[in-house]
Each structure stands twice: as structure tokens, then as C-alpha cells.
Amino acid sequence: MAIHPCLPLLLMHIVLAPHAFASPSPVQDPELVVQEVNESIFNASRRNLGFLSCGTGNPIDDCWRCDPNWEKNRQRLADCAIGFGKHAIGGRDGKIYVVTDPGDDNPVNPKLGTLRHAVIQNEPLWIVFARDMVIRLKEELIMNSFKTIDGRGASVHIAGGPCITIQFVTNIIIHGLNIHDCKQGGNAYVRDSPDHYGWRTVSDGDGVSIFGGSHIWVDHCSLSNCRDGLIDAIRGATAITLSNNYLTHHNKVMLLGHSDSYTQDKNMQITIAFNHFGEGLVQRMPRCRHGYFHVVNNDYTHWEMYAVGGSAAPTINSQGNRFVAPDDAFNKEVTKHEDAPQSEWKHWNWRSEGDLMVNGAFFTASGAGASSSYAKASSLGARPSSVVGSITASAGTLGCKKGKRC
Ligand SMILES: *[C@@H]1O[C@H](CO)[C@@H](O)[C@H](O)[C@H]1NC(C)=O
Ligand SMILES: *[C@@H]1O[C@H](CO)[C@@H](O)[C@H](O)[C@H]1NC(C)=O
């Protein structure tokens, strides 16, 4: 796993965003954010009991999907996130940019109306699509800060070429895209802002590659079959929420944390909520290093090797997920403590609270909280079975129609 940004591009970004590069700092007290997420799930499921509510108990969806005028109020979505990425405003305060051209002929001088022309602009933009389209990028799509890519109302596929790169920028929302069959790009010049382009070496071929960025929210995307990770976040990336995504047909699904020796990732805070980890997945859902990871109310229906794991003492807080183990008797364990002897990993704080274990699945907890959270887990037992199925039923892209509830 290595991204090698070219030197001019790298230097440019250091000048633009010294803070993000030098020392990413944690956004908030992780436990407070966890409590807030729990409270909003609790609030949403309570509202759901109301007779006239269209809500599902999914607090993100219930925030906007009941609005038949969602298409006129697109930018309201920006206020619906929960968890560590909740302050990502994307292009909320900017103009709407309509992509009309699926082409990507010239990654250095992109044409007006293309997705690449939209994402490199300096001002905030809320980017939407005029019609259904398949966008086969020629090179990585290198985003500038304060952008939302909003696929609602069209069927948009970013596929068959390099895909999305979020590098040293902030306030990005990616919503409602099909991202699949992503390939390597590189050994080419690519523009990343109106006033700068740089040389890119060969990229990994991730679906969404987050490299040192912060305040990022990826919601309701369908991701599958990329060359490297479906979503990777490395090199000090933090303040991220990955929610309501549907992930399928892939080996190394999510890598969160660059390497065991890259200790800047200690500040990494990522919420993984309401996703469906589905058919054809093998491992790393996610694989974590160093930071703080809240894995809440996801539906794990398929894995071959393991679901949640990592190395370098990450804190993993697994709450209210449904883990359905494969039939293979040797791969029932949800967790994998990697690259360390038990004498070391027994101190890593991994806990399971209210998770529903199906078909022999089991979670190996570790660290100080292990025994006390086990007691707590019993009291939460009823929550996941009633909530996870309905809360993740529409994970992935939605078929939103103008003038109708989505
Ligand atoms: C979640 O919130 C509910 C309602 O506020 C509370 O009863 C429950 O104890 C909370 N659980 C956790 C794990 O914080
Ligand atoms: C949950 O509902 C209570 C009472 O309506 C409200 O005060 C609180 O802010 C809500 N919390 C969240 C996280 O939405």
C-alpha cells in the first residue's frame, strides 16, 4: 500500500494546508461522539414509532428522505451526517454545478461540464448530474476542498478507470455514486486546482482514496471490485464518516491507517455506520491502525477470512452490528489481531457491545474494557436484531425520483 504523490504536487499542498499535513488533531473526545451517535440512533428509532413518520430508524436517512422536495433542497443533506465526519459541509454553501459531459479527455485542462472540471474549482460547489452516465476517468479524480458530489436523481457510475482521490483537502461529501472496477492511474500530469497541476506516479487503484484529508463523509455509495481498497484512509486522514454504503465483490475492503510505524494516524477518528458488507467480500471491513474506530449498526452478511481487524493498537468500538459468519468452520471469528503476539494485542482496546452474532460468529475482545463491556453488551441485546435489518435495507445508491420521497 503506497501512494507516491509527485513532489511539486506535494509541496503545493503543504503550502496550502500546512495544518492538515503537519499534525492532524482529533476533532473531539471520541467517547462523546460515540454517545451522540447512540443518542441520534435512539432518537430516530423512537421517532419511527410515530404513526405518520416515514422514518426507518436510520438517523441519517430520516433527516432528509422524507422530504418529497429533496431535489430542491439538496444542500440540506450536508446537515444530516453523524459521527466523526459530521462537520463535513462539502459544497453546502456554494452553487450547484451540473455535470453534463461524462468525458475526461484532458486531465490537465478539463472541459467545462465534466466532473473533473467541477471538482478542481477553488470555491465550494454542490455537484449534480444532468442525466444517467458512466464516467471512465483517464486519471485519478483529484478533488479540491468544499465539494459535494451528489448522484441523487441519476444513475452515475465511476468505473473502469482510476477513481476518486481526496488528498490533503477538507470538507468533502460523496453521495449516491456507483464506484467500481477502479484501475491504477499515473505517470501523467493531472490538474488539482485552477492554478496547479502536477505529475502523478502510479496510483493504487482504490475506489475512494483518502490521503491526509479531514471532514469527509461517504454516504449511500455502492462500491465493488477495485484493484486495491474500496475505501482507504491513510496518512493522517481523520474526521471521517463512512455510512450507508453497500460493498461487494472485493478482497481488501477498507484499509484505515497507513502503516504500523506511521504514528500520525493515532489521531485518526472514523465512524463506520449502517453499511452493508455483502457478497464476495473477503477481509478488512475495516483493517485499522493506531486511531479510534466506531463500528456501529452495520450488517456483515459475507466474509471469507475475517471482518474487523487491525494492528498497531487501534481502539475498535463495535456496537450493534450484525455479524453473520461464513459456513467454513475455520473463519467464524469476526476479529483479527494482526502482526503482534497475544502478549501485546491483549492490551489493545477492542470491544463488542450489543453485536448480534449469527452462525457461530464470535468477537475476540481485548484491552481494559473487555470484561466490563461484556456485561453491558447483554443489556443492549435487543437493539441490533430489531434495528440493523431495516436500518441498512437501502444501503448503497438509491433510486431517487424528482418530486417523490426518496
Ligand atoms: C444509548 O442511548 C440510550 C438512550 O439515551 C441509553 O439508554 C443507552 O444506555 C445508550 N447506550 C450507550 C452504549 O451509550
Ligand atoms: C435527541 O432528542 C433529544 C430530545 O428531543 C434532544 O434534546 C437531543 O438533542 C437529541 N439528540 C440527538 C443527537 O439528536
CSV table of N, CA, C and O and ligand atoms in Angstrom, one decimal, residues 38 42 319 353 380, ligand 1:
chain,number,residue,atom,x,y,z
A,38,ASN,N,-25.1,7.3,19.4
A,38,ASN,CA,-26.0,6.4,20.1
A,38,ASN,C,-27.3,7.1,20.3
A,38,ASN,O,-28.4,6.6,20.1
A,42,PHE,N,-31.0,6.3,18.8
A,42,PHE,CA,-32.1,6.1,19.8
A,42,PHE,C,-33.3,7.1,19.4
A,42,PHE,O,-34.4,6.7,19.3
A,319,GLN,N,-20.4,-1.7,18.0
A,319,GLN,CA,-21.7,-1.7,18.7
A,319,GLN,C,-22.9,-1.9,17.8
A,319,GLN,O,-23.0,-1.3,16.7
A,353,GLU,N,-20.2,-4.5,21.8
A,353,GLU,CA,-21.3,-4.1,22.7
A,353,GLU,C,-22.6,-4.3,21.9
A,353,GLU,O,-22.8,-3.6,20.9
A,380,LEU,N,-27.8,-4.5,26.0
A,380,LEU,CA,-28.1,-3.9,24.7
A,380,LEU,C,-28.6,-5.0,23.7
A,380,LEU,O,-28.9,-4.7,22.6
B,1,LIG,C1,-27.7,4.8,24.2
B,1,LIG,O1,-28.8,5.7,24.4
B,1,LIG,C2,-29.8,5.2,25.2
B,1,LIG,C3,-30.9,6.3,25.3
B,1,LIG,O2,-30.3,7.6,25.5
B,1,LIG,C4,-29.3,4.8,26.6
B,1,LIG,O3,-30.4,4.2,27.3
B,1,LIG,C5,-28.2,3.7,26.4
B,1,LIG,O4,-27.7,3.4,27.6
B,1,LIG,C6,-27.1,4.3,25.5
B,1,LIG,N1,-26.2,3.2,25.2
B,1,LIG,C7,-24.9,3.5,25.2
B,1,LIG,C8,-24.0,2.4,24.9
B,1,LIG,O5,-24.4,4.6,25.4
